[in-house]
Every structure is written in C-alpha cells, then in structure tokens.
Amino acid sequence: MSSFQVYNSLTRQKERFESLIPGKVGMYVCGPTVSGESHLGHARPFITFDILYRYLRHLGYEVRYVRNITDAGHFEEEGRESEDKISKKAVLEKLEPMELVQKYTNLFHWAMREFNNLEPSIEPTATGHIVEQIVMIERIIADGYAYVVNGSVYFDVEKYHADFGAKGMQYGILSGRIIEDQLETTRELEFQDEKRSKMDFALWKNAAPEHIMRWKSPWGIGFPGWHIECSAMSSKYLGEEFDIHGGGMDLQFPHHECEIAQSAVCHHKIPARFWLHNNMITINGRKMGKSYNNVIKLSELFSGAHEILTQGYSPMTVRFFILQTHYRSTLDFSNDALQAAEKGLRRLWEAFGQLNKLDTDSRAIIAAGDPDLEQKCYEVLSRLDEDMADDLNTAKVLAGLFELVPVINSIKDGHIKIDALTTATLRMMKDQFSTYLVDIFGLKEERKQDDQKLGAVLQLIAEIRKDARSRKDYATSDKIRDQLLNAGIQLKDEKDGGVSWELV
RNA sequence: GGUCCUGUGGCCGAGUGGCUAGGCAGAGCUCUGCAAAAGCUUCUACAGCGGUUCGAAUCCGCUCGGGACCUCCA
C-alpha cells in the first residue's frame, strides 16, 4: 500500500496519511441540507471527496465512507428570527416536511449519479438519529458543559475551553481562532437573552407551536441544534476516533469546531485525525451562496437554463473542470473556463480511446525505437503517482496526461511509429490512463447528442427532404419521414412551409 | 473591526529558490477534394516597490487589488 500525504487543516500542514487501523479507513463527509436543490457549489466537496474515496480504494484501503443527509433543518443561531429553513419552505410549498425533504434528497441523489460519484457506504439522516443526538446532549449536560434554558440546551463554550484547553483540545483548535479574541470583539447581539455567552451554541432548541418539525425530548418539544447530528452519527458509524473528516471550507468554523467540542466532552478526544476542507467555487469572483443570490442549481447547470450560462455543461465537463484545479484553491466559474474544460476533456478522452485501440498484445517491443521519447513518456507516467500522492494534485496529474496526448495521436496518425516505444511503456500508458481517468477521477463516456445538436441534425434532414419534395422525389422524402417516425421522431409540415418535429 | 487566504501570459489554472507546467483561445505550417480532427512550430507571465540571496513567480517587508471566515452556507 503506497503512501500519500494530505493537508490536514487541524495541524495546518501536509502530513503523511496513516489510518488508525492498517488497511481500513473511516471517512465522514458533511452532506447536503436537503431544504432545496443542490447547486454548483455543492458539486465540489462531493466530487473532491469522491476522488479521495476512489483514491483510497485504489491504494488498497477498505473504506467506510459516511455522508449524512441533513433533513432536520438547521437554525439560525443568533438569529434575528429563529426559523427552520425546511419547515418554512414546507409551508410555502404546502408540502409535508418529509415530502419536501424526500424530493430534494432524490434530486441530490440524481445529481450525484450524474457526476458519477460512488455511493457512500452509509448515508444516515439527521431525523433518523434523534435519539442518538439526545443521548449525546444528555451526556454533555451531565458533565456540566451545557445548560438548559426555556426548553433549549446550549453548549457552554467558555467552560469547555477552560477545561479542555489544558488537554490540548481548546475551542478554536481547528479554525485557528483565539477564543479570547472572539469574546472581545464587540458585535451587536440582539437576541442573546438565552445564551450565557455569544460563543455558546445550541444543542437543542425549543420548538415554537407553529414549528412543524418537532420531537419529544427531556427538555420539551423541540429539534436538534445544527452541529450535534454530525457528532452523533460519525461516532455511531465510525467510532469515537476515526481517520478523515471532510467538508467545505466554510464548515470549518463554527460547524466542525463545534463538532470537536461536543465529541471531546463525550469521548475525550478529537473525533477525527485528518480534517480536509475543499475551497469554494466563486462566480465572478464571489462565493456562490443563497445570500449572494448567485446560485446556479445543478439542473440549471446541466441544461444551461440560467441567465449566467451561455450553454449547458455536462456533468463530466463540470467534474473535469473541478479536477483541473487543486481542491484547496478557489475555483472561479465562467463560461469561458467551462467551455475550455469541455474541449479539453473531449481531446483527452478521445486520445484515451485511441490509446486503447493500440495493439500492445500481438508483439513485444523490447528496445525502444526512440529512446528519448521512451524516457520522456516513462518519466511523465511515473510522475503521475507522485503528483496524486502529494495532497491529491489532480490538476498536475491531468497536465501529465495531456503531455502524452500528442504522443498517442502521433502514433495513431503514423507520425510516430508504434515501435518507437517499448510495449511495456505502452501498456503502462494504458494502465495509467485507465487508472486515473476511470478509476480515480471517475470520468465516463457521455452521450454525445443533446437536443440542440439533434435539432441541428433534424433541420438538415428536413432541408434535404424539402429539396427532394421540390424535385418530386417522393420516394426519398417519404423514406426520410417514415424512417424518422420509426425512430421515434415525427416530422410535421407546417402551413407556412416550415417543418417542426416532435419526439414520440 | 478581528482572523486568514490570495494576486501567474487573452481566459482558466499548476508550480514555494536555479530546470518546458497543462488546458482553452491566437498565429504560421503539414496533412486533407474542401472542411473538421490531428501533428509540428510559435507569441502574450509571474500586481507594484524595496530587501535577503551567487540566483526569486517562489523567502521577508511595505503599498495597492481580490476573496473567505467571524451569521445559515459545500
């Protein structure tokens, strides 16, 4: 099992990855809140960690990959008006909360399949783990690190910090925040009557009568706070200490920081050893987010039905686009960049196809006809593994693969003779392309046609048919019409002489 | 206001002390009935100023610009 290194947000440096149990990896990734349809920004963590999941498996690890579904609704902590996103929208759409959640969960799963993301090993829901969350909260209260106010429970950050800071688990350890500074910063707190300190966060919230999502608890009717689910579910399925915890950079604080605090009280240790955070996708230099009103939903991204988009971009184009940038860099979205990715992917993928057609079986070439080229190819191929092992540098791996594209195409075109390279190197090339493009990067062949292109084709056929008709060549015109109909496409002659078509 | 990240050629993006990143676009050529594809060649870089160094895109300082987190957020 070869080794690799990743950047650990907890230590703020690259570290050699080693799992707690040899050969096995426990990985938890914060999943989506299914109160709405997933957008472009959501694509990045789930693709990034899918790559990591695939890579770990490629290296020979047995991985338990847990990715939650947050379906209980998150709440504004210091909120102006404490509102549950899910229940609020449920009222607007006149749906049962669970019906709404199911709808967006299904859409999320659809998008993940489109991206060719592997399914996680376990996909637990917050609503399915209310009991586990309550048990955890009770433990935190029993140990004195939480207090009850009006049916709500809050985590006492300052007490935690004082006690656990001495044990190397200070609040702020992950995000690099200094709690003392945080407390000093004067920030207007209008609805802080219940919390003892502004740093405190909710473990359980009392539910107002009109609140739809509600569960019985020792503190009354309410719903869980927004960090406890991940602590409860990760420890249930991966243990009190596991290998990797991943998510978007925006979750580093406060979400993951709070997770650490909750878990530390219950289990006396930081729950995960490696904390990985992907950077944001920006659009016109600005982070995509509901509050910025610049959200492109995934279905819009694929179809092109959004004012920012000049066209639709296929899931594989988006996946490739994301892989062309290192996961810890911000990635700026633009039509130009996506179109470049689309073309680049096509070229790379076609070269991959040509490569697979090369004959590496019938004869063995032991001495390279072009030693320099042989050497260069070997070096490029060898470097791929090093680049991937260095904090998952997919951008560099892709650059390496692209360097070989002219070689492959030249062999195909006869500019380079196939015996310029040894059979061993050609086979290595096939192996590496397949390993990275298919196995690790999860790219796949896409249907080439889409409605736009089909429309162009049909327009052409319709013109040919029109010409035939004008020549009174009805045998041809009818053949076109009838056989298209057999194929499920019906041509309709309009009164003005034009032709429309419909899929039947 | 606090904490932190960042500024690479027309666009996107690797790269942390010396060695071609790569993709897309542009130009020329080859191939081609024409075109497309493909191949070859090629032009545009390291925000600015100062410092460290034999040598800096890469380290340090300052200036200017952009962004993130501190509040639900991938």
PDB file of N, CA and C in Angstrom, chain A residues 151 168 247 273 317 349 367 467 475:
ATOM      1  N   GLY A 151     -36.387  25.242  27.733  1.00  0.00           N
ATOM      2  CA  GLY A 151     -36.584  24.111  26.830  1.00  0.00           C
ATOM      3  C   GLY A 151     -35.537  23.986  25.754  1.00  0.00           C
ATOM      4  N   GLY A 168      -5.259  20.169  25.469  1.00  0.00           N
ATOM      5  CA  GLY A 168      -4.909  20.276  24.051  1.00  0.00           C
ATOM      6  C   GLY A 168      -6.099  20.225  23.123  1.00  0.00           C
ATOM      7  N   GLY A 247     -15.193  18.236   4.331  1.00  0.00           N
ATOM      8  CA  GLY A 247     -16.297  19.156   4.075  1.00  0.00           C
ATOM      9  C   GLY A 247     -15.770  20.437   3.446  1.00  0.00           C
ATOM     10  N   ARG A 273      -8.735  12.407  12.918  1.00  0.00           N
ATOM     11  CA  ARG A 273      -7.309  12.750  12.901  1.00  0.00           C
ATOM     12  C   ARG A 273      -6.963  13.682  11.745  1.00  0.00           C
ATOM     13  N   THR A 317     -18.128  17.364 -17.859  1.00  0.00           N
ATOM     14  CA  THR A 317     -17.404  18.614 -18.079  1.00  0.00           C
ATOM     15  C   THR A 317     -17.182  19.330 -16.751  1.00  0.00           C
ATOM     16  N   TRP A 349     -10.185  12.639 -23.724  1.00  0.00           N
ATOM     17  CA  TRP A 349     -10.960  11.403 -23.733  1.00  0.00           C
ATOM     18  C   TRP A 349     -10.821  10.672 -25.071  1.00  0.00           C
ATOM     19  N   ALA A 367      13.186  -3.098 -27.249  1.00  0.00           N
ATOM     20  CA  ALA A 367      14.074  -1.948 -27.374  1.00  0.00           C
ATOM     21  C   ALA A 367      13.308  -0.807 -28.037  1.00  0.00           C
ATOM     22  N   ASP A 467     -35.905  19.519 -50.332  1.00  0.00           N
ATOM     23  CA  ASP A 467     -35.327  19.513 -51.689  1.00  0.00           C
ATOM     24  C   ASP A 467     -35.869  18.344 -52.508  1.00  0.00           C
ATOM     25  N   ALA A 475     -40.249   9.370 -53.204  1.00  0.00           N
ATOM     26  CA  ALA A 475     -39.726   8.138 -52.604  1.00  0.00           C
ATOM     27  C   ALA A 475     -38.739   8.488 -51.500  1.00  0.00           C
TER      28      ALA A 475
END
